[in-house]
Amino acid sequence: VPRITAVKQVGAEFIERRQGDRLGLILFGSNAYVQSPLSFDTATVRRFLTEAQIGFAGQDTAIGDAIGLAVKRLKERPAESRVLILLSDGRDTASSVKPEDAARLAAQLGIRIYTIGIGADSLTTPGLFGSSFGSRQVNPSAELDEAGLQAIAQMTGGQYFRARNPAELASIYQMLDQ
């Protein structure tokens, strides 16, 4: 299953279970932008997630800018409501604000960040005509910055999770439900 398909499906199920919570959605690539502001309208947030496409926000990864934008939106919320779930399959390559600096600001404002690194550890690419002849093993998560995501979570009182497949991602979201 492609990563984006798993993220949309499992994320949509998580959003559906968040009745009574105010949710928002920030997409990030070369830039970070608010796809859906904080709202009790979980159906709309869910729709925006399922309609998102890879490349909407550019081909780079602006983790620090995404955190900064979330901090701006969450800082006025009640203390117990300041939670960010950051999902990434890469490393920061485009932020104007370093992820560590944004995480430090989040920590100062009492915003907990739970980080999720997604992607399989290995993938076999098919060989000639779909056969095993000429196939090879690749690491689709070679760009994942696990150390950076772990540091962000630790700095803010959150937790880092690793999802190598859709079942692991679903399990992580179930833990976050609690």
mmCIF file of C-alpha atoms in Angstrom:
data_model
loop_
_atom_site.group_PDB
_atom_site.id
_atom_site.type_symbol
_atom_site.label_atom_id
_atom_site.label_comp_id
_atom_site.label_asym_id
_atom_site.label_seq_id
_atom_site.Cartn_x
_atom_site.Cartn_y
_atom_site.Cartn_z
ATOM 1 C CA VAL A 1 0.000 0.000 0.000
ATOM 2 C CA PRO A 2 1.480 3.407 -0.887
ATOM 3 C CA ARG A 3 2.305 5.506 2.185
ATOM 4 C CA ILE A 4 -0.109 8.284 1.239
ATOM 5 C CA THR A 5 -2.988 5.803 0.927
ATOM 6 C CA ALA A 6 -2.271 4.364 4.377
ATOM 7 C CA VAL A 7 -1.914 7.817 5.940
ATOM 8 C CA LYS A 8 -5.224 8.972 4.470
ATOM 9 C CA GLN A 9 -7.155 5.850 5.442
ATOM 10 C CA VAL A 10 -5.812 5.454 8.975
ATOM 11 C CA GLY A 11 -5.771 9.213 9.604
ATOM 12 C CA ALA A 12 -9.387 9.546 8.460
ATOM 13 C CA GLU A 13 -10.433 6.782 10.876
ATOM 14 C CA PHE A 14 -8.588 8.567 13.707
ATOM 15 C CA ILE A 15 -10.281 11.884 12.874
ATOM 16 C CA GLU A 16 -13.674 10.177 12.812
ATOM 17 C CA ARG A 17 -13.121 8.934 16.383
ATOM 18 C CA ARG A 18 -12.261 12.443 17.676
ATOM 19 C CA GLN A 19 -15.847 13.573 18.189
ATOM 20 C CA GLY A 20 -15.991 16.581 20.519
ATOM 21 C CA ASP A 21 -12.361 17.558 19.831
ATOM 22 C CA ARG A 22 -11.258 20.593 17.888
ATOM 23 C CA LEU A 23 -8.933 19.465 15.075
ATOM 24 C CA GLY A 24 -6.950 21.186 12.370
ATOM 25 C CA LEU A 25 -4.805 19.996 9.475
ATOM 26 C CA ILE A 26 -1.492 21.464 8.362
ATOM 27 C CA LEU A 27 0.098 20.111 5.188
ATOM 28 C CA PHE A 28 3.761 20.713 4.516
ATOM 29 C CA GLY A 29 6.211 20.212 1.704
ATOM 30 C CA SER A 30 8.382 23.096 0.493
ATOM 31 C CA ASN A 31 6.036 25.280 2.559
ATOM 32 C CA ALA A 32 3.613 24.655 5.391
ATOM 33 C CA TYR A 33 0.029 25.799 5.168
ATOM 34 C CA VAL A 34 -3.214 25.381 7.063
ATOM 35 C CA GLN A 35 -5.435 23.056 5.057
ATOM 36 C CA SER A 36 -8.122 23.202 7.748
ATOM 37 C CA PRO A 37 -8.161 25.577 10.730
ATOM 38 C CA LEU A 38 -9.022 24.251 14.183
ATOM 39 C CA SER A 39 -12.641 23.138 14.076
ATOM 40 C CA PHE A 40 -15.168 20.818 15.684
ATOM 41 C CA ASP A 41 -16.224 19.899 12.129
ATOM 42 C CA THR A 42 -14.283 16.644 11.950
ATOM 43 C CA ALA A 43 -16.075 15.596 8.748
ATOM 44 C CA THR A 44 -14.539 18.540 6.901
ATOM 45 C CA VAL A 45 -11.066 17.963 8.373
ATOM 46 C CA ARG A 46 -11.367 14.309 7.341
ATOM 47 C CA ARG A 47 -12.407 15.298 3.804
ATOM 48 C CA PHE A 48 -9.455 17.691 3.491
ATOM 49 C CA LEU A 49 -7.101 14.904 4.567
ATOM 50 C CA THR A 50 -8.511 12.370 2.108
ATOM 51 C CA GLU A 51 -8.368 14.910 -0.742
ATOM 52 C CA ALA A 52 -4.739 15.903 -0.086
ATOM 53 C CA GLN A 53 -2.234 14.913 -2.750
ATOM 54 C CA ILE A 54 1.526 14.450 -2.626
ATOM 55 C CA GLY A 55 3.163 17.601 -3.906
ATOM 56 C CA PHE A 56 0.320 20.003 -2.938
ATOM 57 C CA ALA A 57 2.795 21.922 -0.799
ATOM 58 C CA GLY A 58 5.906 21.262 -2.911
ATOM 59 C CA GLN A 59 8.515 18.534 -3.101
ATOM 60 C CA ASP A 60 10.702 19.508 -0.130
ATOM 61 C CA THR A 61 10.000 19.023 3.585
ATOM 62 C CA ALA A 62 9.434 21.978 5.925
ATOM 63 C CA ILE A 63 9.022 20.303 9.323
ATOM 64 C CA GLY A 64 10.181 23.331 11.322
ATOM 65 C CA ASP A 65 7.787 25.658 9.498
ATOM 66 C CA ALA A 66 4.905 23.208 10.053
ATOM 67 C CA ILE A 67 5.637 23.129 13.790
ATOM 68 C CA GLY A 68 5.895 26.929 13.850
ATOM 69 C CA LEU A 69 2.537 27.285 12.118
ATOM 70 C CA ALA A 70 0.941 24.825 14.557
ATOM 71 C CA VAL A 71 2.425 26.729 17.512
ATOM 72 C CA LYS A 72 0.877 29.934 16.184
ATOM 73 C CA ARG A 73 -2.540 28.215 16.000
ATOM 74 C CA LEU A 74 -2.320 26.379 19.348
ATOM 75 C CA LYS A 75 -0.737 28.922 21.692
ATOM 76 C CA GLU A 76 -4.069 30.541 22.601
ATOM 77 C CA ARG A 77 -5.865 27.214 23.182
ATOM 78 C CA PRO A 78 -6.405 25.842 26.718
ATOM 79 C CA ALA A 79 -3.265 24.135 28.067
ATOM 80 C CA GLU A 80 -4.745 20.604 27.971
ATOM 81 C CA SER A 81 -5.684 21.114 24.303
ATOM 82 C CA ARG A 82 -2.220 21.941 23.023
ATOM 83 C CA VAL A 83 -1.330 18.742 21.206
ATOM 84 C CA LEU A 84 0.289 18.300 17.805
ATOM 85 C CA ILE A 85 0.682 15.040 15.899
ATOM 86 C CA LEU A 86 3.511 15.398 13.396
ATOM 87 C CA LEU A 87 3.651 12.737 10.685
ATOM 88 C CA SER A 88 6.660 12.633 8.350
ATOM 89 C CA ASP A 89 8.493 10.298 6.011
ATOM 90 C CA GLY A 90 11.513 12.559 5.519
ATOM 91 C CA ARG A 91 13.907 15.085 6.943
ATOM 92 C CA ASP A 92 13.628 18.849 7.085
ATOM 93 C CA THR A 93 15.010 20.303 3.847
ATOM 94 C CA ALA A 94 13.150 23.588 3.393
ATOM 95 C CA SER A 95 12.230 25.287 6.686
ATOM 96 C CA SER A 96 13.047 28.883 7.474
ATOM 97 C CA VAL A 97 12.818 27.855 11.168
ATOM 98 C CA LYS A 98 14.889 24.903 12.409
ATOM 99 C CA PRO A 99 12.681 22.088 13.720
ATOM 100 C CA GLU A 100 14.585 22.109 17.031
ATOM 101 C CA ASP A 101 13.954 25.831 17.500
ATOM 102 C CA ALA A 102 10.248 25.450 16.697
ATOM 103 C CA ALA A 103 10.043 22.501 19.121
ATOM 104 C CA ARG A 104 11.730 24.567 21.856
ATOM 105 C CA LEU A 105 9.111 27.284 21.404
ATOM 106 C CA ALA A 106 6.351 24.650 21.479
ATOM 107 C CA ALA A 107 7.774 23.274 24.739
ATOM 108 C CA GLN A 108 7.883 26.771 26.288
ATOM 109 C CA LEU A 109 4.188 27.199 25.421
ATOM 110 C CA GLY A 110 3.219 23.776 26.783
ATOM 111 C CA ILE A 111 2.500 22.221 23.378
ATOM 112 C CA ARG A 112 3.126 18.472 23.326
ATOM 113 C CA ILE A 113 4.269 17.034 20.019
ATOM 114 C CA TYR A 114 3.796 13.374 19.198
ATOM 115 C CA THR A 115 5.918 12.481 16.183
ATOM 116 C CA ILE A 116 5.364 9.580 13.807
ATOM 117 C CA GLY A 117 7.965 8.431 11.306
ATOM 118 C CA ILE A 118 6.349 6.484 8.498
ATOM 119 C CA GLY A 119 7.644 4.121 5.821
ATOM 120 C CA ALA A 120 8.874 0.575 5.401
ATOM 121 C CA ASP A 121 12.508 -0.353 6.134
ATOM 122 C CA SER A 122 12.886 -2.295 2.909
ATOM 123 C CA LEU A 123 11.069 -2.768 -0.353
ATOM 124 C CA THR A 124 11.763 -5.127 -3.229
ATOM 125 C CA THR A 125 11.510 -3.462 -6.599
ATOM 126 C CA PRO A 126 10.334 -5.802 -9.372
ATOM 127 C CA GLY A 127 12.706 -6.997 -12.034
ATOM 128 C CA LEU A 128 12.154 -7.605 -15.724
ATOM 129 C CA PHE A 129 8.488 -7.943 -16.652
ATOM 130 C CA GLY A 130 7.553 -8.050 -12.955
ATOM 131 C CA SER A 131 9.710 -11.111 -12.259
ATOM 132 C CA SER A 132 12.340 -11.509 -9.558
ATOM 133 C CA PHE A 133 15.107 -11.434 -12.204
ATOM 134 C CA GLY A 134 16.799 -8.069 -11.787
ATOM 135 C CA SER A 135 14.792 -7.129 -8.693
ATOM 136 C CA ARG A 136 16.548 -5.304 -5.876
ATOM 137 C CA GLN A 137 16.080 -4.284 -2.248
ATOM 138 C CA VAL A 138 15.790 -0.571 -1.457
ATOM 139 C CA ASN A 139 15.169 1.377 1.745
ATOM 140 C CA PRO A 140 12.206 3.694 1.066
ATOM 141 C CA SER A 141 12.746 5.346 4.462
ATOM 142 C CA ALA A 142 16.393 6.278 3.917
ATOM 143 C CA GLU A 143 15.516 9.985 4.209
ATOM 144 C CA LEU A 144 13.521 9.604 7.455
ATOM 145 C CA ASP A 145 15.112 11.671 10.240
ATOM 146 C CA GLU A 146 14.231 9.467 13.203
ATOM 147 C CA ALA A 147 16.727 11.171 15.529
ATOM 148 C CA GLY A 148 15.200 14.578 14.745
ATOM 149 C CA LEU A 149 11.635 13.346 15.267
ATOM 150 C CA GLN A 150 12.672 11.685 18.549
ATOM 151 C CA ALA A 151 14.297 14.926 19.744
ATOM 152 C CA ILE A 152 11.192 16.982 18.903
ATOM 153 C CA ALA A 153 8.950 14.588 20.839
ATOM 154 C CA GLN A 154 11.281 14.390 23.829
ATOM 155 C CA MET A 155 11.759 18.170 23.990
ATOM 156 C CA THR A 156 7.983 18.769 24.152
ATOM 157 C CA GLY A 157 6.911 15.947 26.462
ATOM 158 C CA GLY A 158 5.453 13.945 23.592
ATOM 159 C CA GLN A 159 6.527 10.587 22.241
ATOM 160 C CA TYR A 160 8.076 9.271 19.013
ATOM 161 C CA PHE A 161 6.474 6.378 17.137
ATOM 162 C CA ARG A 162 7.624 4.436 14.084
ATOM 163 C CA ALA A 163 5.078 3.060 11.607
ATOM 164 C CA ARG A 164 6.478 0.659 9.023
ATOM 165 C CA ASN A 165 3.068 -0.459 7.735
ATOM 166 C CA PRO A 166 -0.628 0.508 7.950
ATOM 167 C CA ALA A 167 -1.294 -1.827 10.900
ATOM 168 C CA GLU A 168 1.450 -0.161 12.967
ATOM 169 C CA LEU A 169 0.098 3.280 12.049
ATOM 170 C CA ALA A 170 -3.427 2.256 13.117
ATOM 171 C CA SER A 171 -2.037 0.929 16.411
ATOM 172 C CA ILE A 172 -0.217 4.230 17.037
ATOM 173 C CA TYR A 173 -3.380 6.240 16.448
ATOM 174 C CA GLN A 174 -5.267 3.939 18.848
ATOM 175 C CA MET A 175 -2.643 4.675 21.520
ATOM 176 C CA LEU A 176 -2.998 8.389 20.814
ATOM 177 C CA ASP A 177 -6.775 8.071 21.239
ATOM 178 C CA GLN A 178 -6.119 7.374 24.890
#
